Amino acid sequence: MYDPIRLAALVAVAEAGSITRAAERLGYTTPALSQQLAKLEREAGTALLVRHHRGARLTGAGELLVARARRVLDELDRARHELARLTGLSGGTLRLGTFQTAGIHLLPPALSAFRRAHPDVELTVADYEPSAGVAAVAAGEIDLALTHTYEPGEPTALPASVGIEAILVEELVLVSAPGHVLTSGAARLPLAELAGQPLISMAPDAPARRGVEAALASAGATPSVLVPTPGYLLVCALASAGLGVAVVPEMVARTSVTPVGVRALEGGQLRRTVSVARRVDEAAPAADAFRALLRGTFGRSSGQPQQA
């Protein structure tokens, strides 16, 4: 039994005329696609491609397999559409809400996979602060919202009609200007080392960050710059410029557009949980399919959903 993904790769090379161009079309790296093709050749027990400096061409065996593969892939595509009609995913709209960090770094690959699986479902994406996104789900304005909570933090009250499911838990880390003494070490940094350090204080009055800010204050960090609205791009830019250190989610630090030093904190008790909020009182096939996709893509969460 040939893997359909590898068959699709061979068809793409046949159409593009080179492994490199086919890789670009499919979203693979060239080495990754070459590995898939090599596995397919091992399954077939014969060479399927002749590689040359201008690209690649099919062998006789490759031409035969491509002809059959196109029929198989067409049948699989028809089956996918028929299943979509049976499950209510042949049309309609999936309305998503997201906070900025998740919208930039989490949603794109998940949405790309969802579009490939359910091309007939129209997608809308809107920017919401977490509490506003949950309220929009409760009001029926959107189907799903990505939201977050921090630890330590205050419990978040949910509308009775809304349940949330954790999809990703990440630690908060220290960021600074590159080369800063506090982010130069490899071992986890004790919070006590922040005593007297100028801190870029992130939305200290926001319920989500209040517990984190209190923990930093208890460690003796001294507020130097106050950023009262949730804007991690700005926080990282200020840290990069040497105006202080900051404690931000690992995802934010890893994808900062400005250069920053990064160091994990001792204890791992400062954390952010990213969750997806949905209504619990109605069936929504597209929303359920997208939630399942999020679980498969970012299934690193710990604990149980706060509400089923």
mmCIF file of C-alpha atoms in Angstrom:
data_model
loop_
_atom_site.group_PDB
_atom_site.id
_atom_site.type_symbol
_atom_site.label_atom_id
_atom_site.label_comp_id
_atom_site.label_asym_id
_atom_site.label_seq_id
_atom_site.Cartn_x
_atom_site.Cartn_y
_atom_site.Cartn_z
ATOM 1 C CA MET A 1 0.000 0.000 0.000
ATOM 2 C CA TYR A 2 1.541 3.285 -1.113
ATOM 3 C CA ASP A 3 1.344 6.340 1.137
ATOM 4 C CA PRO A 4 -0.947 8.965 -0.521
ATOM 5 C CA ILE A 5 1.326 11.773 0.687
ATOM 6 C CA ARG A 6 4.277 10.220 -1.144
ATOM 7 C CA LEU A 7 2.161 9.622 -4.233
ATOM 8 C CA ALA A 8 1.154 13.300 -4.195
ATOM 9 C CA ALA A 9 4.844 14.215 -3.896
ATOM 10 C CA LEU A 10 5.709 12.159 -6.977
ATOM 11 C CA VAL A 11 2.870 13.747 -8.947
ATOM 12 C CA ALA A 12 4.071 17.203 -7.894
ATOM 13 C CA VAL A 13 7.600 16.451 -9.147
ATOM 14 C CA ALA A 14 6.187 15.182 -12.433
ATOM 15 C CA GLU A 15 4.229 18.414 -12.866
ATOM 16 C CA ALA A 16 6.953 20.793 -11.648
ATOM 17 C CA GLY A 17 9.868 19.106 -13.394
ATOM 18 C CA SER A 18 12.149 19.338 -10.373
ATOM 19 C CA ILE A 19 12.209 18.301 -6.743
ATOM 20 C CA THR A 20 13.038 21.842 -5.617
ATOM 21 C CA ARG A 21 10.053 23.420 -7.392
ATOM 22 C CA ALA A 22 7.766 20.644 -6.190
ATOM 23 C CA ALA A 23 8.976 21.172 -2.607
ATOM 24 C CA GLU A 24 8.165 24.881 -2.828
ATOM 25 C CA ARG A 25 4.683 24.098 -4.137
ATOM 26 C CA LEU A 26 3.967 21.579 -1.375
ATOM 27 C CA GLY A 27 5.522 23.592 1.469
ATOM 28 C CA TYR A 28 8.331 21.090 2.106
ATOM 29 C CA THR A 29 12.057 21.622 2.289
ATOM 30 C CA THR A 30 13.881 20.000 -0.615
ATOM 31 C CA PRO A 31 15.648 17.424 1.630
ATOM 32 C CA ALA A 32 12.345 16.466 3.284
ATOM 33 C CA LEU A 33 10.660 15.912 -0.069
ATOM 34 C CA SER A 34 13.666 13.925 -1.319
ATOM 35 C CA GLN A 35 13.313 11.643 1.704
ATOM 36 C CA GLN A 36 9.632 11.025 0.922
ATOM 37 C CA LEU A 37 10.475 10.185 -2.673
ATOM 38 C CA ALA A 38 13.281 7.848 -1.604
ATOM 39 C CA LYS A 39 10.851 5.991 0.675
ATOM 40 C CA LEU A 40 8.379 5.691 -2.187
ATOM 41 C CA GLU A 41 11.077 4.230 -4.417
ATOM 42 C CA ARG A 42 11.903 1.681 -1.724
ATOM 43 C CA GLU A 43 8.208 0.765 -1.503
ATOM 44 C CA ALA A 44 8.039 0.416 -5.283
ATOM 45 C CA GLY A 45 11.283 -1.568 -5.428
ATOM 46 C CA THR A 46 12.575 0.406 -8.383
ATOM 47 C CA ALA A 47 13.783 3.871 -9.417
ATOM 48 C CA LEU A 48 10.939 6.281 -10.174
ATOM 49 C CA LEU A 49 12.992 9.385 -10.984
ATOM 50 C CA VAL A 50 16.176 10.234 -12.810
ATOM 51 C CA ARG A 51 17.762 13.240 -11.128
ATOM 52 C CA HIS A 52 19.894 15.585 -13.240
ATOM 53 C CA HIS A 53 21.315 19.100 -12.948
ATOM 54 C CA ARG A 54 18.234 20.704 -14.534
ATOM 55 C CA GLY A 55 15.715 18.875 -12.332
ATOM 56 C CA ALA A 56 14.230 15.399 -12.457
ATOM 57 C CA ARG A 57 12.329 13.235 -14.940
ATOM 58 C CA LEU A 58 10.213 10.141 -14.493
ATOM 59 C CA THR A 59 11.450 6.692 -15.338
ATOM 60 C CA GLY A 60 9.080 4.320 -17.080
ATOM 61 C CA ALA A 61 8.058 2.958 -13.690
ATOM 62 C CA GLY A 62 7.564 6.505 -12.447
ATOM 63 C CA GLU A 63 5.276 7.385 -15.367
ATOM 64 C CA LEU A 64 3.175 4.291 -14.714
ATOM 65 C CA LEU A 65 2.872 5.053 -11.006
ATOM 66 C CA VAL A 66 2.036 8.743 -11.595
ATOM 67 C CA ALA A 67 -0.806 7.779 -13.925
ATOM 68 C CA ARG A 68 -2.275 5.467 -11.280
ATOM 69 C CA ALA A 69 -1.525 7.904 -8.474
ATOM 70 C CA ARG A 70 -3.564 10.647 -10.124
ATOM 71 C CA ARG A 71 -6.583 8.351 -10.196
ATOM 72 C CA VAL A 72 -6.090 7.360 -6.557
ATOM 73 C CA LEU A 73 -5.674 10.964 -5.416
ATOM 74 C CA ASP A 74 -8.761 12.038 -7.381
ATOM 75 C CA GLU A 75 -10.779 9.312 -5.674
ATOM 76 C CA LEU A 76 -9.484 10.359 -2.262
ATOM 77 C CA ASP A 77 -10.401 13.961 -3.018
ATOM 78 C CA ARG A 78 -13.946 12.947 -4.002
ATOM 79 C CA ALA A 79 -14.227 10.870 -0.819
ATOM 80 C CA ARG A 80 -13.127 13.857 1.250
ATOM 81 C CA HIS A 81 -15.836 16.052 -0.302
ATOM 82 C CA GLU A 82 -18.477 13.385 0.220
ATOM 83 C CA LEU A 83 -17.468 12.978 3.863
ATOM 84 C CA ALA A 84 -17.568 16.743 4.283
ATOM 85 C CA ARG A 85 -21.161 16.800 3.046
ATOM 86 C CA LEU A 86 -22.085 14.038 5.500
ATOM 87 C CA THR A 87 -20.507 15.873 8.454
ATOM 88 C CA GLY A 88 -21.766 19.328 7.598
ATOM 89 C CA LEU A 89 -18.378 20.605 6.397
ATOM 90 C CA SER A 90 -19.194 21.132 2.738
ATOM 91 C CA GLY A 91 -20.015 24.810 3.229
ATOM 92 C CA GLY A 92 -20.839 27.404 5.824
ATOM 93 C CA THR A 93 -18.483 29.604 7.809
ATOM 94 C CA LEU A 94 -16.090 29.088 10.685
ATOM 95 C CA ARG A 95 -15.723 32.315 12.668
ATOM 96 C CA LEU A 96 -12.593 32.531 14.788
ATOM 97 C CA GLY A 97 -11.389 35.024 17.361
ATOM 98 C CA THR A 98 -7.789 35.247 18.491
ATOM 99 C CA PHE A 99 -5.440 37.368 20.551
ATOM 100 C CA GLN A 100 -2.465 38.768 18.674
ATOM 101 C CA THR A 101 0.311 36.345 19.652
ATOM 102 C CA ALA A 102 -1.770 33.266 18.870
ATOM 103 C CA GLY A 103 -3.021 34.848 15.651
ATOM 104 C CA ILE A 104 0.518 35.336 14.418
ATOM 105 C CA HIS A 105 2.214 32.180 15.660
ATOM 106 C CA LEU A 106 -0.425 29.483 16.272
ATOM 107 C CA LEU A 107 -3.327 29.987 13.897
ATOM 108 C CA PRO A 108 -1.664 30.131 10.443
ATOM 109 C CA PRO A 109 -0.473 26.486 10.279
ATOM 110 C CA ALA A 110 -3.729 25.224 11.805
ATOM 111 C CA LEU A 111 -5.827 27.284 9.389
ATOM 112 C CA SER A 112 -3.731 26.098 6.465
ATOM 113 C CA ALA A 113 -4.353 22.461 7.414
ATOM 114 C CA PHE A 114 -8.057 23.127 7.954
ATOM 115 C CA ARG A 115 -8.371 24.795 4.540
ATOM 116 C CA ARG A 116 -6.728 21.819 2.850
ATOM 117 C CA ALA A 117 -9.118 19.418 4.593
ATOM 118 C CA HIS A 118 -12.278 21.533 4.243
ATOM 119 C CA PRO A 119 -11.858 23.947 1.320
ATOM 120 C CA ASP A 120 -15.580 24.719 1.116
ATOM 121 C CA VAL A 121 -15.809 26.207 4.609
ATOM 122 C CA GLU A 122 -15.432 29.997 4.600
ATOM 123 C CA LEU A 123 -13.053 31.291 7.267
ATOM 124 C CA THR A 124 -13.208 34.584 9.145
ATOM 125 C CA VAL A 125 -10.634 35.651 11.732
ATOM 126 C CA ALA A 126 -11.013 38.614 14.083
ATOM 127 C CA ASP A 127 -8.707 40.081 16.702
ATOM 128 C CA TYR A 128 -9.999 39.906 20.299
ATOM 129 C CA GLU A 129 -8.455 40.360 23.687
ATOM 130 C CA PRO A 130 -9.000 37.070 25.576
ATOM 131 C CA SER A 131 -11.919 38.158 27.769
ATOM 132 C CA ALA A 132 -13.625 39.841 24.832
ATOM 133 C CA GLY A 133 -13.180 36.702 22.730
ATOM 134 C CA VAL A 134 -14.889 34.539 25.346
ATOM 135 C CA ALA A 135 -17.740 37.062 25.541
ATOM 136 C CA ALA A 136 -18.069 37.016 21.755
ATOM 137 C CA VAL A 137 -18.351 33.214 21.805
ATOM 138 C CA ALA A 138 -21.056 33.426 24.469
ATOM 139 C CA ALA A 139 -22.937 36.010 22.403
ATOM 140 C CA GLY A 140 -22.798 33.850 19.262
ATOM 141 C CA GLU A 141 -20.717 36.401 17.368
ATOM 142 C CA ILE A 142 -17.924 33.874 16.726
ATOM 143 C CA ASP A 143 -17.680 30.088 16.912
ATOM 144 C CA LEU A 144 -14.308 29.702 18.643
ATOM 145 C CA ALA A 145 -11.893 31.998 20.414
ATOM 146 C CA LEU A 146 -8.283 31.474 21.399
ATOM 147 C CA THR A 147 -7.809 32.807 24.898
ATOM 148 C CA HIS A 148 -5.248 32.554 27.670
ATOM 149 C CA THR A 149 -4.694 32.515 31.420
ATOM 150 C CA TYR A 150 -1.567 33.060 33.491
ATOM 151 C CA GLU A 151 -0.160 31.313 36.537
ATOM 152 C CA PRO A 152 -0.085 32.570 39.169
ATOM 153 C CA GLY A 153 -3.358 34.278 38.400
ATOM 154 C CA GLU A 154 -6.917 34.859 39.412
ATOM 155 C CA PRO A 155 -9.568 32.270 38.462
ATOM 156 C CA THR A 156 -11.485 33.284 35.363
ATOM 157 C CA ALA A 157 -15.285 33.121 35.508
ATOM 158 C CA LEU A 158 -16.851 31.674 32.361
ATOM 159 C CA PRO A 159 -20.352 32.221 31.010
ATOM 160 C CA ALA A 160 -22.484 29.107 31.552
ATOM 161 C CA SER A 161 -22.734 28.554 27.792
ATOM 162 C CA VAL A 162 -18.952 28.525 27.226
ATOM 163 C CA GLY A 163 -16.396 25.773 27.797
ATOM 164 C CA ILE A 164 -12.664 26.042 27.294
ATOM 165 C CA GLU A 165 -10.054 23.441 26.444
ATOM 166 C CA ALA A 166 -6.328 23.909 27.046
ATOM 167 C CA ILE A 167 -4.221 23.357 23.929
ATOM 168 C CA LEU A 168 -0.796 24.698 24.917
ATOM 169 C CA VAL A 169 1.040 25.432 28.163
ATOM 170 C CA GLU A 170 4.232 27.492 28.006
ATOM 171 C CA GLU A 171 6.566 28.895 30.614
ATOM 172 C CA LEU A 172 7.315 32.580 31.003
ATOM 173 C CA VAL A 173 10.966 33.453 30.421
ATOM 174 C CA LEU A 174 13.227 36.424 31.013
ATOM 175 C CA VAL A 175 14.149 38.630 28.051
ATOM 176 C CA SER A 176 16.767 41.362 27.985
ATOM 177 C CA ALA A 177 19.108 43.197 25.687
ATOM 178 C CA PRO A 178 21.505 40.764 23.951
ATOM 179 C CA GLY A 179 24.551 40.093 26.115
ATOM 180 C CA HIS A 180 22.874 41.111 29.381
ATOM 181 C CA VAL A 181 24.450 39.396 32.384
ATOM 182 C CA LEU A 182 21.127 37.914 33.546
ATOM 183 C CA THR A 183 20.466 36.106 30.260
ATOM 184 C CA SER A 184 24.045 35.004 29.633
ATOM 185 C CA GLY A 185 23.883 31.850 31.767
ATOM 186 C CA ALA A 186 22.520 28.479 30.707
ATOM 187 C CA ALA A 187 21.046 27.357 34.031
ATOM 188 C CA ARG A 188 17.589 28.462 35.129
ATOM 189 C CA LEU A 189 17.664 31.863 36.814
ATOM 190 C CA PRO A 190 16.289 32.130 40.380
ATOM 191 C CA LEU A 191 13.651 34.840 40.668
ATOM 192 C CA ALA A 192 15.643 36.316 43.543
ATOM 193 C CA GLU A 193 18.268 37.377 40.966
ATOM 194 C CA LEU A 194 15.758 39.930 39.673
ATOM 195 C CA ALA A 195 16.007 41.946 42.915
ATOM 196 C CA GLY A 196 16.829 45.533 42.042
ATOM 197 C CA GLN A 197 16.633 44.931 38.318
ATOM 198 C CA PRO A 198 14.735 47.491 36.213
ATOM 199 C CA LEU A 199 11.591 45.727 35.006
ATOM 200 C CA ILE A 200 9.477 46.486 31.981
ATOM 201 C CA SER A 201 6.154 45.935 33.727
ATOM 202 C CA MET A 202 3.541 44.325 31.509
ATOM 203 C CA ALA A 203 -0.100 45.378 32.087
ATOM 204 C CA PRO A 204 0.121 45.083 35.902
ATOM 205 C CA ASP A 205 -3.552 46.057 36.338
ATOM 206 C CA ALA A 206 -4.848 43.453 33.889
ATOM 207 C CA PRO A 207 -6.326 40.456 35.744
ATOM 208 C CA ALA A 208 -4.413 38.012 33.530
ATOM 209 C CA ARG A 209 -1.016 39.490 34.481
ATOM 210 C CA ARG A 210 -1.716 40.617 38.046
ATOM 211 C CA GLY A 211 -0.450 37.440 39.703
ATOM 212 C CA VAL A 212 2.708 37.376 37.563
ATOM 213 C CA GLU A 213 3.468 41.023 38.328
ATOM 214 C CA ALA A 214 2.959 40.337 42.052
ATOM 215 C CA ALA A 215 5.453 37.452 41.897
ATOM 216 C CA LEU A 216 8.018 39.684 40.210
ATOM 217 C CA ALA A 217 7.461 42.437 42.767
ATOM 218 C CA SER A 218 7.947 39.923 45.579
ATOM 219 C CA ALA A 219 11.265 38.947 43.996
ATOM 220 C CA GLY A 220 12.355 42.585 44.208
ATOM 221 C CA ALA A 221 12.204 43.571 40.538
ATOM 222 C CA THR A 222 11.832 47.348 40.286
ATOM 223 C CA PRO A 223 9.319 48.720 37.727
ATOM 224 C CA SER A 224 11.245 50.879 35.276
ATOM 225 C CA VAL A 225 8.947 51.150 32.275
ATOM 226 C CA LEU A 226 5.189 50.551 32.401
ATOM 227 C CA VAL A 227 3.411 49.069 29.367
ATOM 228 C CA PRO A 228 -0.272 49.206 30.420
ATOM 229 C CA THR A 229 -1.699 47.560 27.305
ATOM 230 C CA PRO A 230 -0.929 43.983 26.179
ATOM 231 C CA GLY A 231 1.741 44.549 23.543
ATOM 232 C CA TYR A 232 4.526 41.995 23.670
ATOM 233 C CA LEU A 233 6.182 43.241 20.486
ATOM 234 C CA LEU A 234 6.706 46.583 22.225
ATOM 235 C CA VAL A 235 7.876 44.936 25.450
ATOM 236 C CA CYS A 236 10.525 42.899 23.604
ATOM 237 C CA ALA A 237 11.645 45.973 21.648
ATOM 238 C CA LEU A 238 12.107 47.949 24.880
ATOM 239 C CA ALA A 239 14.033 45.064 26.464
ATOM 240 C CA SER A 240 16.175 44.764 23.339
ATOM 241 C CA ALA A 241 17.028 48.470 23.618
ATOM 242 C CA GLY A 242 18.298 47.970 27.171
ATOM 243 C CA LEU A 243 15.489 49.792 28.989
ATOM 244 C CA GLY A 244 14.980 46.899 31.385
ATOM 245 C CA VAL A 245 14.266 43.202 31.566
ATOM 246 C CA ALA A 246 10.856 41.618 31.060
ATOM 247 C CA VAL A 247 9.103 38.325 31.673
ATOM 248 C CA VAL A 248 7.132 37.121 28.641
ATOM 249 C CA PRO A 249 5.742 33.836 27.272
ATOM 250 C CA GLU A 250 8.336 31.567 25.695
ATOM 251 C CA MET A 251 6.577 31.778 22.314
ATOM 252 C CA VAL A 252 6.890 35.566 22.375
ATOM 253 C CA ALA A 253 10.586 35.448 23.219
ATOM 254 C CA ARG A 254 11.326 32.803 20.592
ATOM 255 C CA THR A 255 9.686 34.813 17.803
ATOM 256 C CA SER A 256 10.682 38.346 18.824
ATOM 257 C CA VAL A 257 11.378 40.566 15.817
ATOM 258 C CA THR A 258 14.013 42.440 17.825
ATOM 259 C CA PRO A 259 17.123 40.654 19.140
ATOM 260 C CA VAL A 260 16.791 39.677 22.799
ATOM 261 C CA GLY A 261 18.633 37.562 25.304
ATOM 262 C CA VAL A 262 16.458 34.776 26.722
ATOM 263 C CA ARG A 263 16.748 32.697 29.890
ATOM 264 C CA ALA A 264 14.453 30.214 31.608
ATOM 265 C CA LEU A 265 13.393 30.951 35.179
ATOM 266 C CA GLU A 266 13.877 28.623 38.115
ATOM 267 C CA GLY A 267 10.839 26.695 39.301
ATOM 268 C CA GLY A 268 8.803 26.933 36.106
ATOM 269 C CA GLN A 269 5.884 28.343 38.094
ATOM 270 C CA LEU A 270 5.242 31.359 35.874
ATOM 271 C CA ARG A 271 3.221 29.992 32.968
ATOM 272 C CA ARG A 272 0.648 30.850 30.322
ATOM 273 C CA THR A 273 -2.025 28.446 29.148
ATOM 274 C CA VAL A 274 -3.512 29.003 25.702
ATOM 275 C CA SER A 275 -7.028 27.595 25.374
ATOM 276 C CA VAL A 276 -9.842 27.489 22.851
ATOM 277 C CA ALA A 277 -13.299 28.638 23.949
ATOM 278 C CA ARG A 278 -16.511 27.278 22.413
ATOM 279 C CA ARG A 279 -20.229 27.171 23.079
ATOM 280 C CA VAL A 280 -21.361 23.968 24.751
ATOM 281 C CA ASP A 281 -25.044 24.192 23.892
ATOM 282 C CA GLU A 282 -24.998 23.648 20.128
ATOM 283 C CA ALA A 283 -23.532 21.320 17.507
ATOM 284 C CA ALA A 284 -20.919 22.913 15.253
ATOM 285 C CA PRO A 285 -19.135 20.408 12.962
ATOM 286 C CA ALA A 286 -16.655 22.929 11.566
ATOM 287 C CA ALA A 287 -15.765 24.233 15.030
ATOM 288 C CA ASP A 288 -15.386 20.677 16.350
ATOM 289 C CA ALA A 289 -13.133 19.744 13.423
ATOM 290 C CA PHE A 290 -10.953 22.794 14.012
ATOM 291 C CA ARG A 291 -10.681 22.066 17.742
ATOM 292 C CA ALA A 292 -9.564 18.517 16.944
ATOM 293 C CA LEU A 293 -6.972 19.918 14.563
ATOM 294 C CA LEU A 294 -5.679 22.297 17.263
ATOM 295 C CA ARG A 295 -5.362 19.387 19.683
ATOM 296 C CA GLY A 296 -3.342 17.415 17.167
ATOM 297 C CA THR A 297 -1.137 20.353 16.215
ATOM 298 C CA PHE A 298 -0.464 21.836 19.642
ATOM 299 C CA GLY A 299 -1.210 18.903 21.936
ATOM 300 C CA ARG A 300 1.326 19.885 24.596
ATOM 301 C CA SER A 301 -1.194 21.088 27.182
ATOM 302 C CA SER A 302 -1.304 19.715 30.688
ATOM 303 C CA GLY A 303 -4.291 19.030 32.913
ATOM 304 C CA GLN A 304 -7.915 18.767 31.922
ATOM 305 C CA PRO A 305 -10.197 21.269 30.201
ATOM 306 C CA GLN A 306 -11.674 23.711 32.688
ATOM 307 C CA GLN A 307 -15.149 23.008 31.410
ATOM 308 C CA ALA A 308 -16.283 20.343 28.965
#
